[in-house]
Short mmCIF file of C-alpha atoms in Angstrom, two decimals:
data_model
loop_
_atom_site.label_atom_id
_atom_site.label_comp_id
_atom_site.label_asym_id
_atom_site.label_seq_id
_atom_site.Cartn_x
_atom_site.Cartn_y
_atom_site.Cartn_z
CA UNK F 1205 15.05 24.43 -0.29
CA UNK F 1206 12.24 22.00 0.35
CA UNK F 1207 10.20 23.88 2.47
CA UNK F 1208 10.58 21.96 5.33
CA UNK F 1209 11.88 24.11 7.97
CA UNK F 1210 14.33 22.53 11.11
CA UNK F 1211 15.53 24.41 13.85
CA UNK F 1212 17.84 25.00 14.98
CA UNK F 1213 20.30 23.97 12.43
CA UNK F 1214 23.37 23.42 15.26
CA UNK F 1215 23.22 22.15 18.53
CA UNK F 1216 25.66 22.16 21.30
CA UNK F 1217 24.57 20.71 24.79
CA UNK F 1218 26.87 19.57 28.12
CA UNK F 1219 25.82 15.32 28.60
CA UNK F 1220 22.80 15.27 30.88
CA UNK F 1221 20.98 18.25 29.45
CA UNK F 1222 17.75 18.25 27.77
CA UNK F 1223 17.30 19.51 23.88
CA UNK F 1224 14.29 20.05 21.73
CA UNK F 1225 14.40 20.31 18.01
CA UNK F 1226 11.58 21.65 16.14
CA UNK F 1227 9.82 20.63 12.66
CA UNK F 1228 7.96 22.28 10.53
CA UNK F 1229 6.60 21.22 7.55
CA UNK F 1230 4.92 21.96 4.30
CA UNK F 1231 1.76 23.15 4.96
CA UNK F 1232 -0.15 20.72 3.61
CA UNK F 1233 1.76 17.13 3.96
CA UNK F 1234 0.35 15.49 6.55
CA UNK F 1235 2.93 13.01 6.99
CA UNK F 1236 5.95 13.84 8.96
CA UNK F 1237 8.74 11.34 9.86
CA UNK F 1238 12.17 11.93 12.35
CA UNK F 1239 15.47 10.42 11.22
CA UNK F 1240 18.82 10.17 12.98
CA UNK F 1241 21.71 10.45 10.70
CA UNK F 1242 25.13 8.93 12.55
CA UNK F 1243 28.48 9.65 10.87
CA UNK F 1244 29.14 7.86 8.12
CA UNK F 1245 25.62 6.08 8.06
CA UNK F 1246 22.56 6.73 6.09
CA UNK F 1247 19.63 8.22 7.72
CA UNK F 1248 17.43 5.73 10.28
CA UNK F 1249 13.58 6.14 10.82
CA UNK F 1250 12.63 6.96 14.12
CA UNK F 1251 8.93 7.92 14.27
CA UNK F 1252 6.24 8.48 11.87
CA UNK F 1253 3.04 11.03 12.56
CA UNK F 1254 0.08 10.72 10.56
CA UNK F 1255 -1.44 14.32 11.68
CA UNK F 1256 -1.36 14.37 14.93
CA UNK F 1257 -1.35 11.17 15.70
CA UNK F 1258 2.45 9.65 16.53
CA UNK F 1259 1.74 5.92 13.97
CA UNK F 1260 5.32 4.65 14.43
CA UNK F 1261 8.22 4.48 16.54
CA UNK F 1262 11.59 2.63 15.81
CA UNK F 1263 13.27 0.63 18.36
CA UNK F 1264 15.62 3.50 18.15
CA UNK F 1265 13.60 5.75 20.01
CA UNK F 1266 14.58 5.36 23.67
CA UNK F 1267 12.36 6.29 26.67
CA UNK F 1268 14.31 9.07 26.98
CA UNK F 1269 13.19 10.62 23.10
CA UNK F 1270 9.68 11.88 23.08
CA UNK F 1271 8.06 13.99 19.64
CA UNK F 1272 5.25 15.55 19.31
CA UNK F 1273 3.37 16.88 17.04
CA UNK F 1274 0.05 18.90 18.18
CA UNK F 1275 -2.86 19.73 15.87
CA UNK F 1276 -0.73 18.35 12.98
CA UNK F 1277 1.31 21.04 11.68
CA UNK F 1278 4.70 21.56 13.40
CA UNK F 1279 6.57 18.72 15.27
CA UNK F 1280 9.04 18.76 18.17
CA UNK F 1281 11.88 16.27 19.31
CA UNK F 1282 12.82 16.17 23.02
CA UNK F 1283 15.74 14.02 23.92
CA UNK F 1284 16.32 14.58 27.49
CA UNK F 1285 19.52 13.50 29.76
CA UNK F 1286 21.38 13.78 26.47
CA UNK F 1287 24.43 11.28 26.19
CA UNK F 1288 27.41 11.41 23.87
CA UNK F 1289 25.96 8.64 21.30
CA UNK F 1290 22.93 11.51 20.69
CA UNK F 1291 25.55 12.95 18.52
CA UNK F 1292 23.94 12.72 15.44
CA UNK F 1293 22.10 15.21 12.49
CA UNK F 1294 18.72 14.54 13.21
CA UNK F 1295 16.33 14.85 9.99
CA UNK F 1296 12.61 15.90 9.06
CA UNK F 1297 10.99 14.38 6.70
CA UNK F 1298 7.17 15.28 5.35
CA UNK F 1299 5.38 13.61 2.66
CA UNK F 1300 2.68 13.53 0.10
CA UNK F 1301 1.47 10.98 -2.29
CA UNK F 1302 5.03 8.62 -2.82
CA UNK F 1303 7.88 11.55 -2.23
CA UNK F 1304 9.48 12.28 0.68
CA UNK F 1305 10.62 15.75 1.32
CA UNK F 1306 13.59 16.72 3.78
CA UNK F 1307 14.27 19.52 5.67
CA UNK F 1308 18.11 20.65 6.13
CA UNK F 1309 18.81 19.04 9.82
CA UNK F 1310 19.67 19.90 13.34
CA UNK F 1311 23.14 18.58 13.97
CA UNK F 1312 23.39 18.05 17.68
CA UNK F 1313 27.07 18.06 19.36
CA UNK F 1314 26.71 16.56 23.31
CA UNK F 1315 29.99 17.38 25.18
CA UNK P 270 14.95 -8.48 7.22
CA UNK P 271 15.39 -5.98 4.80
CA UNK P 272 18.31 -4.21 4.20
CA UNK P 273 20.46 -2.07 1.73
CA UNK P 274 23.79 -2.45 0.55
CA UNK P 275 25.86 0.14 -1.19
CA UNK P 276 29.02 -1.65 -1.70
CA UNK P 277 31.46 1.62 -2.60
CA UNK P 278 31.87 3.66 0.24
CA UNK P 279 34.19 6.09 -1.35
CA UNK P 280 34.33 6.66 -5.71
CA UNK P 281 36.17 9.15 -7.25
CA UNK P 282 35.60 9.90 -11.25
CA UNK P 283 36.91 12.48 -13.44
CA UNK P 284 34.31 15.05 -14.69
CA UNK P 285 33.32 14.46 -17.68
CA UNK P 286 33.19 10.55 -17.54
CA UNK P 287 30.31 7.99 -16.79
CA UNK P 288 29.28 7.24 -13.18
CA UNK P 289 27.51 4.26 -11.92
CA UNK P 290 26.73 3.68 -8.38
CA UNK P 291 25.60 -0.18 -6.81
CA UNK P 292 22.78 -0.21 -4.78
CA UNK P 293 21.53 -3.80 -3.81
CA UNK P 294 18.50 -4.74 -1.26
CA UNK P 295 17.00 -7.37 0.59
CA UNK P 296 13.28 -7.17 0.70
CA UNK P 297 10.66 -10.10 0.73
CA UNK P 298 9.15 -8.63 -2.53
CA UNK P 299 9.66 -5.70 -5.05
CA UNK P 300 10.20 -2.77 -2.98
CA UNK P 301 9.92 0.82 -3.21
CA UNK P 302 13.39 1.93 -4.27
CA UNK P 303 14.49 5.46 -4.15
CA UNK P 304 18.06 7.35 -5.00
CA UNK P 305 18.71 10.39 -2.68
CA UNK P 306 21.57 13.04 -3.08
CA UNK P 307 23.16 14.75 0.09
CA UNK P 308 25.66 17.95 0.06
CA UNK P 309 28.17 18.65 3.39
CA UNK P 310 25.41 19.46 6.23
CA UNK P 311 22.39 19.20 4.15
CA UNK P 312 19.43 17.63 3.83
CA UNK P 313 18.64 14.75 1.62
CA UNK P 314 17.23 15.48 -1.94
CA UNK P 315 15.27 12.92 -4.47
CA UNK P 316 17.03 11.82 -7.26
CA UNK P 317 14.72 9.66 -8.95
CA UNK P 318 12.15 6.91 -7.77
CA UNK P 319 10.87 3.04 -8.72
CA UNK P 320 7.25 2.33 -7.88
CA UNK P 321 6.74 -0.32 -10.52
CA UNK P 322 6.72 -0.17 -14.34
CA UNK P 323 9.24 0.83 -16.55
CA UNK P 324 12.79 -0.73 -15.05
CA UNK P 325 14.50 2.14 -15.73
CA UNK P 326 14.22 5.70 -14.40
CA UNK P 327 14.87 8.93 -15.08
CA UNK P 328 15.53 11.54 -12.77
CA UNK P 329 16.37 14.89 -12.09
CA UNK P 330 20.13 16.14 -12.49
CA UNK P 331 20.60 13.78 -15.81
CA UNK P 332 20.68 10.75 -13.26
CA UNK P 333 18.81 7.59 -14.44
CA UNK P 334 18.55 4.08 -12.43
CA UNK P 335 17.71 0.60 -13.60
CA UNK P 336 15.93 -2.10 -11.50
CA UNK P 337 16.93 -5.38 -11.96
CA UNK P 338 14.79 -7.69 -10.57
CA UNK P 339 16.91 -10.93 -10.90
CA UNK P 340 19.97 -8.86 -9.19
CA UNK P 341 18.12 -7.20 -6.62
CA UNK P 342 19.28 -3.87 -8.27
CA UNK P 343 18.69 -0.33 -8.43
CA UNK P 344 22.13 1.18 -9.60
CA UNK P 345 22.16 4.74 -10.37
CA UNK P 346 24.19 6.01 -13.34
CA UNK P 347 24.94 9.41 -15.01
CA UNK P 348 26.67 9.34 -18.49
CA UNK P 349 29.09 12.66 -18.14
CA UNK P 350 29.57 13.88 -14.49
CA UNK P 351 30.05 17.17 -13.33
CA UNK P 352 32.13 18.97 -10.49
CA UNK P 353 28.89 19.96 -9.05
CA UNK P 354 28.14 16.23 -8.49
CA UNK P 355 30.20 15.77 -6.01
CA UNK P 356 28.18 14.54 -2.68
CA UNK P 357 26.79 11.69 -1.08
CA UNK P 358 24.13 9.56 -2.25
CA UNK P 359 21.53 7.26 -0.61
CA UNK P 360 20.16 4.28 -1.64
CA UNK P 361 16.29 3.66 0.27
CA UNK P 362 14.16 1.32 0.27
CA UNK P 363 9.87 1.72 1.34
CA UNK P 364 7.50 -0.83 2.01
CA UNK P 365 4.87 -1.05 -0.84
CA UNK P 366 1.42 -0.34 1.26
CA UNK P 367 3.52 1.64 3.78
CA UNK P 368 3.53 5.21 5.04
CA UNK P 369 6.17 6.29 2.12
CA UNK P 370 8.78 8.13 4.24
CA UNK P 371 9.08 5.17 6.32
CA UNK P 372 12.45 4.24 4.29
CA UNK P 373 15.74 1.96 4.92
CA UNK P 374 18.52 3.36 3.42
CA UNK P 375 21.80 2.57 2.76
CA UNK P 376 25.25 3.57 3.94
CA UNK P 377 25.60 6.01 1.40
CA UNK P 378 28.78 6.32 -1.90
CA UNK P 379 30.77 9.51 -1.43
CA UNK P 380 31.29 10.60 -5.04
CA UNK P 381 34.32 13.31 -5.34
CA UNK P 382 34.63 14.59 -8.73
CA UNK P 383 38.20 15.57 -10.05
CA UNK P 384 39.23 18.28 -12.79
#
């Protein structure tokens, strides 16, 4: 256990609805990064907060993903009008210093 | 752009004998080069890290890695593996200067472990 909390840990939605994933990390890293993890692939960076402030976002992060991550402690993942290629095991990561620490997942399902 | 290859997808040793796992990257200068571990539907956990110094590593788990800077290297080797080894593991790359869990990783090496 890293102490980087995710929930929840499964996911199963109908295509079209929205999800939201929660984040929380350890108490004091104030870094906190989203991967997507694809089947069969390594993880992919997504979005980076520095506190509260969102100082990142891949290419991979469509207009319909938003995060957020208010007063700096927990963060949340909305993808909305979820399509089949959201399938995916979605990772938190906080750090401190040069170490990344990651939480267990969410593995979404969209059917 | 930068990039990481793992060129095994799949190994399979038997317990007991010496693993090595190939882990090559493209990056305009000496990266930040990480080995993570991954269990069925878990998260990822650090192996080991290279910031600069000392080209080879140790790390948790008896796993050591050597950076090669002529190869473009960072291959992770254990000398007597273990049934409990068996898992995935990640190759990742950082950006010197950058925000440390910004990281490229690779495709991952599925090690299975047999008796």
């Amino acid at each position: 256990d890293t102490g980087v909390s995710q929930d929840p840990r499964h996911k199963i939605t109908k295509r079209g609805q929205n999800v939201t994933f929660r984040c929380d990390p350890i108490s004091e890293h104030n870094r906190l990064y989203w991967y997507r993890q694809t089947l069969g692939q390594g993880p992919e960076f997504l979005t980076y907060f520095q506190n509260e402030a969102q100082l990142e976002k891949s290419r991979l992060l469509s207009d319909r993903f938003s995060a957020e991550r208010p007063k700096g402690s927990f963060s949340t993942l909305e993808i909305q009008r979820t399509e089949q290629g959201d399938s995916a095991m979605y990772l938190c990561a906080t750090a401190v210093n040069t170490e990344a620490f990651f939480g267990q997942g969410t593995r979404l399902t969209v059917v | 752009a930068q990039s990481v290859t793992q060129p095994d997808i799949h190994i399979t040793v038997s317990e007991g004998a010496s693993l090595e796992l190939r882990c090559n990257y493209s990056y305009g200068a000496t990266p930040y080069l990480f080995w993570y571990v991954q269990s069925p539907g878990q998260g990822l956990q650090l192996l080991l890290k290279y910031f600069s110094g000392d080209t080879l590593v140790q790390g948790i788990k008896g796993f050591e890695a050597e950076f090669k800077r002529s190869q473009s290297s960072f291959n992770l080797r254990k000398p007597s593996v273990h049934w409990s080894d068996a898992a995935e593991y990640f190759c990742a790359v950082g950006r010197p200067g950058g925000s440390q869990g910004n990281l490229i990783f690779g495709k991952g090496t599925k090690l299975s472990v047999k008796p």
